[in-house]
Amino acid sequence: MDVMKKLEILSNSAKYDASCSSSGSNRENTKAGIGNAAASGICHSWSQDGRCISLLKILYTNKCIYDCKYCINRSSNELERASFTPKEVVDLTINFYKRNYIEGLFLSSGVERSPDYTMENLVRVIKDLRLIHRFNGYIHVKAIPGADPKLIYEAGLYADRMSVNIELPSEKSLKLLAPQKNKADILKPMGLIKQSIMESTEYKKIGFKAPKFTPGGQSTQIMVGATDESDLSVISLTEGLYNAFGLKRIYYSAYVPVMQHVNLPSIQTTPPLLKEHRMYQADWLLRHYGFKAKELLSEINPNFDIDLDPKAFWALNNLDNFPLEVNNATYEMLLRIPGIGIKSAQRIVKSRRMCNLSYENLKKMGIVLKRARFFITCSGKFYGDKSMERLTLKNYLLDFENFDKPQQISLFNLRSDLFA
């Protein structure tokens, strides 16, 4: 089979992996080398579904010994199989980079023969790129669960970012859909990567010359919608992974039906893209807004309202905290007001040192008052509805979300009030 045919098969097999962000690395060019993964050296291009397409994103092989029910590359599936050689991947990467097709490499793989055999080939690819071809562009490589820790460590010395996909949010789900995998094998390389990053950082702090180890950190991917776990289970796992392994990012992938199976959702259903979107929003609140998983959801409300973003959903479930006076509320509480983001909260804290803020002041700051006005007072004055009843507020927020959607203005049906 020629290389271009392999490329067609193995790039198509890699399309369901979402965790391919190329941010966070500071690997610079070296003398006589090619490529640059520093901040200015990575140029992102995004497809319509939001996925990064600036990287050569391929599997090393789609031959796999595992039979995960949700995976298109599972061993029991009848599809065309192919495997690259290390030299073929290296040549493709270098040639595509020189033609300005890509800015780096995202390399994953099915598990062919054994985890060690597969990981050895991945390591050989990235070592040849770095040492023989002096390639200094971005490289993201997947660690294979169950592989020898020495191989995973060696990969980390040459990759800018590594990831180990958890895929399913619980041990129960793994047993149901991927019985050949186990949680311990997945978490072990994540712990090794975290420890190696910490050691490299500490050596540098005390003045030793230590090799870079995955300067872009590590990430993982969780599939949503393939099993019946609650949103609370998923974001609790997310919170635990950030705390335990210091991950840079967690990516969420809406389950795409690739086969019919008694343990999988109906093949007729569409991918739960809105559920995936809500997970990303909740993830942002955990990382940047100071929320905890048990605050956003509870055993009583274990799932997000699909109609509302997680922050608005939390506010409606905690109306006893509102309305907040913007002139004396803490920065942490300002961040919890729907319509007020990090920059807006910072502007409020900075401006109120000069004077008491009015509603007009907030307008000039760019605060989204169509949402925030139901949850704040300005110098004691409330500008929302007199009734702070949950259903009423939800209807207001839903009306705002519908109103705020961009629409094409007609040039032939202009209303006089547009010029008022």
XYZ file of C-alpha atoms in Angstrom:
420
model
C 0.000 0.000 0.000
C 1.429 3.408 -0.944
C 1.958 6.178 1.598
C -0.822 8.456 0.329
C -3.382 5.659 0.658
C -2.177 5.027 4.210
C -2.460 8.745 4.908
C -6.060 8.762 3.685
C -6.987 5.820 5.922
C -5.105 6.865 9.047
C -6.011 10.552 8.996
C -9.674 9.550 8.665
C -9.266 7.155 11.607
C -7.908 9.980 13.791
C -10.757 12.445 13.294
C -12.665 11.527 16.472
C -9.824 12.587 18.768
C -10.509 16.143 19.950
C -7.525 16.716 22.253
C -5.119 18.204 19.742
C -4.584 21.760 20.961
C -1.142 23.076 20.086
C -0.928 25.777 22.743
C 1.390 25.999 25.722
C 4.808 25.049 24.358
C 7.866 27.290 24.188
C 10.242 25.136 22.152
C 12.290 27.530 20.001
C 14.227 26.913 16.824
C 17.844 25.809 17.023
C 20.739 26.427 14.701
C 20.336 24.565 11.392
C 16.927 23.270 12.537
C 13.484 23.745 11.024
C 10.211 24.680 12.683
C 9.370 26.608 15.807
C 6.796 25.801 18.498
C 7.179 29.073 20.407
C 4.076 31.226 20.757
C 4.652 33.011 17.471
C 5.556 29.826 15.616
C 2.190 28.049 15.811
C -0.469 29.304 13.415
C -3.883 27.837 14.173
C -6.459 27.112 11.539
C -9.894 25.921 12.616
C -12.467 23.824 10.845
C -16.195 24.625 11.093
C -16.663 22.155 13.949
C -13.979 23.935 15.979
C -11.173 21.428 15.580
C -7.590 22.526 15.014
C -6.378 21.665 11.517
C -2.897 23.180 11.637
C -1.354 19.885 12.723
C -0.752 16.708 10.759
C -3.243 14.639 12.731
C -2.883 10.914 12.105
C -2.835 7.509 13.723
C 0.365 5.517 13.435
C -1.855 2.480 12.897
C -5.557 1.680 13.062
C -4.825 -1.976 13.750
C -5.897 -2.503 17.348
C -5.979 -5.429 19.724
C -8.782 -3.838 21.758
C -12.489 -4.144 20.981
C -13.898 -0.955 22.540
C -17.566 -0.797 21.558
C -17.569 2.977 20.923
C -14.449 3.043 18.724
C -14.498 2.899 14.938
C -11.059 1.217 14.999
C -12.107 -1.620 17.327
C -10.733 -5.030 16.424
C -14.143 -6.489 15.517
C -14.979 -3.753 13.014
C -14.576 -4.535 9.345
C -12.672 -1.619 7.871
C -9.557 -1.070 5.821
C -6.459 -1.346 8.019
C -3.058 0.254 7.585
C 0.139 1.001 9.476
C 2.840 3.544 8.791
C 6.507 2.882 9.298
C 8.404 5.403 11.471
C 10.231 6.665 8.367
C 6.967 7.309 6.522
C 5.574 9.443 9.356
C 8.846 11.382 9.614
C 8.985 12.027 5.863
C 5.344 13.143 5.739
C 5.833 15.550 8.633
C 8.988 17.132 7.215
C 7.637 17.407 3.670
C 4.275 18.820 4.785
C 6.002 21.321 7.050
C 8.321 22.521 4.288
C 5.297 23.055 2.067
C 3.640 25.110 4.825
C 0.721 22.672 5.048
C 1.141 22.158 8.789
C 2.733 23.659 11.871
C 3.350 20.421 13.731
C 2.382 16.802 14.368
C -0.390 15.214 16.404
C 0.435 11.513 16.614
C -1.787 8.876 18.149
C -2.239 5.185 17.463
C -4.276 2.080 17.872
C -2.581 -0.612 19.931
C -0.897 -2.992 17.498
C 0.506 -6.250 18.921
C 1.110 -4.767 22.377
C 1.318 -1.384 24.167
C 5.142 -1.622 24.270
C 5.469 -2.387 20.556
C 3.228 0.555 19.640
C 4.884 2.997 22.050
C 8.352 2.023 20.773
C 7.328 3.030 17.251
C 5.871 6.340 18.405
C 9.064 7.140 20.310
C 11.161 6.283 17.291
C 9.151 8.714 15.140
C 9.560 11.706 17.431
C 13.222 10.916 18.205
C 14.066 10.809 14.510
C 12.249 14.098 13.958
C 14.099 15.838 16.772
C 17.578 14.281 16.522
C 18.053 13.414 12.854
C 15.960 16.090 11.128
C 16.301 18.718 13.876
C 12.591 19.414 13.737
C 11.669 22.033 16.340
C 7.996 22.353 15.448
C 5.159 21.291 17.708
C 4.708 17.589 18.525
C 1.804 16.159 20.499
C 2.006 12.415 21.109
C -0.380 10.029 22.828
C 0.986 7.857 25.609
C -0.219 4.265 25.306
C -1.697 2.935 28.592
C 0.070 -0.229 29.683
C 3.370 0.622 27.971
C 6.690 0.485 29.812
C 7.172 3.681 31.908
C 10.665 4.076 30.389
C 9.136 4.428 26.927
C 6.603 6.992 28.135
C 9.343 8.984 29.855
C 11.488 8.896 26.715
C 8.568 10.184 24.646
C 8.154 13.074 27.071
C 11.720 14.215 26.427
C 10.946 14.895 22.763
C 7.246 15.820 22.735
C 5.822 19.260 23.457
C 2.633 17.829 24.880
C 1.455 14.352 25.836
C -1.999 13.026 26.523
C -3.629 9.872 27.804
C -7.292 9.609 26.847
C -9.598 8.499 29.639
C -12.524 8.362 27.181
C -15.127 6.976 29.626
C -15.927 8.684 32.941
C -16.105 5.644 35.246
C -14.797 2.149 35.892
C -18.340 0.898 35.338
C -18.394 2.409 31.834
C -15.026 0.870 30.996
C -16.269 -2.580 31.974
C -19.386 -2.025 29.904
C -17.829 -0.686 26.688
C -14.074 -1.359 26.918
C -13.620 -4.449 29.136
C -9.990 -4.986 28.024
C -8.975 -1.644 29.565
C -8.772 -0.688 33.215
C -8.612 2.586 35.097
C -5.239 1.891 36.752
C -3.447 1.443 33.412
C -4.847 4.766 32.190
C -3.999 6.783 35.312
C -0.490 5.353 35.775
C 1.124 7.137 32.781
C -0.695 10.348 33.739
C 0.962 10.200 37.148
C 4.360 9.489 35.582
C 4.060 12.460 33.225
C 3.057 14.778 36.072
C 5.956 13.610 38.257
C 8.469 13.988 35.438
C 7.263 17.531 34.669
C 7.610 18.465 38.347
C 11.115 17.001 38.566
C 12.258 18.849 35.444
C 10.867 22.117 36.820
C 12.479 21.641 40.237
C 15.901 20.839 38.765
C 15.788 24.063 36.762
C 14.819 26.075 39.834
C 17.899 24.958 41.754
C 20.215 25.660 38.827
C 20.713 22.254 37.238
C 20.552 21.890 33.474
C 17.589 19.566 33.064
C 16.053 18.368 29.785
C 12.651 19.771 28.896
C 9.859 17.346 29.628
C 6.598 17.999 27.773
C 6.816 21.807 28.122
C 3.218 22.084 26.906
C 1.982 19.834 29.742
C -0.502 16.996 29.392
C -4.164 16.734 28.485
C -6.880 14.108 28.192
C -10.242 13.518 26.532
C -13.570 12.415 28.003
C -16.421 11.144 25.870
C -19.903 12.399 26.761
C -23.172 10.787 25.831
C -21.960 7.211 25.312
C -23.081 6.126 28.794
C -25.683 7.294 31.294
C -23.380 9.000 33.826
C -24.731 12.266 35.168
C -23.106 15.625 34.430
C -22.115 15.719 38.095
C -20.078 12.525 37.639
C -18.268 13.980 34.630
C -17.368 17.341 36.177
C -16.377 15.665 39.461
C -13.960 13.514 37.450
C -12.771 16.654 35.659
C -12.090 18.428 38.949
C -10.259 15.407 40.329
C -8.038 15.104 37.257
C -7.049 18.775 37.344
C -6.201 18.510 41.040
C -4.391 15.170 40.875
C -2.445 15.463 37.628
C -2.143 19.192 36.918
C -3.606 18.810 33.422
C -3.437 21.757 31.043
C -6.755 20.918 29.436
C -9.495 18.349 29.403
C -11.311 17.936 26.103
C -14.847 16.644 25.737
C -16.053 14.683 22.751
C -19.738 14.129 22.018
C -20.287 10.452 21.303
C -20.613 9.885 17.575
C -22.624 6.716 16.796
C -20.333 4.425 14.828
C -22.106 1.111 15.387
C -25.177 -0.509 16.918
C -24.710 -2.289 20.224
C -27.009 -3.072 23.126
C -24.770 -1.048 25.502
C -24.621 2.039 23.270
C -27.166 4.820 22.612
C -29.374 4.361 19.569
C -27.592 4.741 16.246
C -30.474 7.009 15.169
C -29.662 9.725 17.718
C -27.484 12.692 16.823
C -24.243 13.429 18.731
C -25.019 15.324 21.974
C -23.156 18.444 20.867
C -25.006 20.781 23.233
C -24.138 18.511 26.154
C -20.490 18.659 25.045
C -20.755 22.467 24.928
C -22.136 22.599 28.480
C -19.219 20.459 29.662
C -16.734 22.918 28.181
C -18.558 25.816 29.856
C -18.518 24.024 33.220
C -14.835 23.175 32.756
C -14.103 26.897 32.241
C -15.931 27.731 35.476
C -13.856 25.153 37.374
C -10.546 26.423 35.989
C -11.058 30.185 35.922
C -14.055 31.183 38.058
C -13.352 29.345 41.298
C -16.359 27.038 41.190
C -16.311 23.522 42.637
C -18.077 20.578 41.030
C -20.395 20.107 44.019
C -21.412 23.776 43.784
C -22.430 23.611 40.144
C -24.407 20.390 40.573
C -25.673 18.227 43.398
C -27.313 14.874 43.987
C -30.667 16.687 43.787
C -29.724 18.427 40.501
C -27.145 16.060 38.941
C -27.537 17.357 35.367
C -27.313 20.773 33.755
C -30.332 22.436 32.218
C -29.634 22.141 28.488
C -31.383 25.484 27.906
C -29.113 27.458 30.265
C -25.368 27.805 30.574
C -23.934 26.312 33.809
C -23.307 29.710 35.444
C -26.903 30.884 34.937
C -28.118 27.458 36.092
C -26.098 27.819 39.307
C -27.417 31.349 39.883
C -31.042 30.209 39.543
C -30.394 27.416 42.028
C -28.797 29.852 44.500
C -31.086 32.880 44.402
C -30.582 33.442 48.132
C -27.135 34.882 47.202
C -28.707 37.586 45.030
C -29.070 40.442 44.306
C -25.463 41.463 44.994
C -24.386 45.059 45.476
C -21.672 45.666 42.873
C -19.996 48.338 44.986
C -19.049 46.007 47.836
C -19.345 42.424 46.537
C -16.076 40.479 46.615
C -14.254 39.756 43.373
C -15.031 36.052 43.797
C -18.762 36.745 44.069
C -18.743 39.172 41.137
C -17.452 36.308 38.993
C -20.561 34.314 39.870
C -22.979 36.877 38.481
C -24.374 35.881 35.040
C -23.206 38.436 32.494
C -20.032 39.355 34.373
C -16.794 37.710 33.263
C -13.220 37.951 34.486
C -12.355 41.203 32.697
C -15.643 42.815 33.690
C -15.156 41.849 37.342
C -11.651 43.295 37.278
C -12.953 46.568 35.785
C -15.622 46.804 38.476
C -13.147 46.254 41.314
C -10.741 48.810 39.860
C -13.384 51.467 39.067
C -15.282 51.345 42.352
C -12.166 52.521 44.163
C -12.787 55.917 42.546
C -16.542 56.233 43.151
C -19.763 54.344 43.688
C -20.757 52.688 40.420
C -24.122 53.369 38.842
C -26.057 51.365 36.270
C -24.835 53.761 33.567
C -21.222 53.198 34.671
C -21.680 49.464 34.206
C -23.108 50.019 30.728
C -20.032 51.993 29.731
C -17.804 49.166 31.024
C -19.441 46.714 28.636
C -21.149 44.590 31.304
C -23.843 42.303 29.817
C -26.636 43.977 31.759
C -29.404 42.138 29.945
C -28.397 39.227 32.150
C -26.629 40.842 35.100
C -29.427 43.287 35.988
C -31.500 40.485 37.508
C -28.731 39.635 39.966
C -27.242 42.985 41.053
C -27.976 46.290 42.713
C -26.099 49.544 41.996
C -25.826 51.812 45.028
C -28.817 49.979 46.464
C -31.019 50.287 43.358
C -32.352 47.156 41.667
C -32.949 47.247 37.887
C -34.393 43.787 37.361
C -37.869 42.386 37.756
C -39.448 42.937 41.179
C -40.116 39.221 41.440
C -36.984 37.141 42.073
C -38.845 33.942 41.272
C -36.873 31.156 39.619
C -39.178 30.364 36.689
C -39.663 34.050 35.875
C -35.934 34.673 35.805
C -35.338 31.590 33.675
C -37.829 32.877 31.103
C -36.107 36.253 31.043
C -32.718 34.588 30.479
C -34.065 32.356 27.734
C -35.642 35.356 26.006
C -32.296 37.134 26.220
C -30.465 34.190 24.663
C -32.948 34.097 21.769
C -32.843 37.871 21.359
C -29.066 37.935 21.359
C -28.686 35.583 18.379
C -27.337 37.531 15.372
C -29.777 38.068 12.518
C -29.386 39.432 9.020
C -30.892 42.922 8.709
C -33.148 43.321 5.703
C -32.586 46.403 3.552
C -36.145 46.229 2.200
C -38.160 46.045 5.433
C -36.592 48.770 7.527
C -38.587 49.834 10.549
C -38.722 53.422 11.671
C -37.718 52.446 15.200
C -34.295 51.367 13.903
C -33.472 55.049 13.497
C -35.046 56.238 16.778
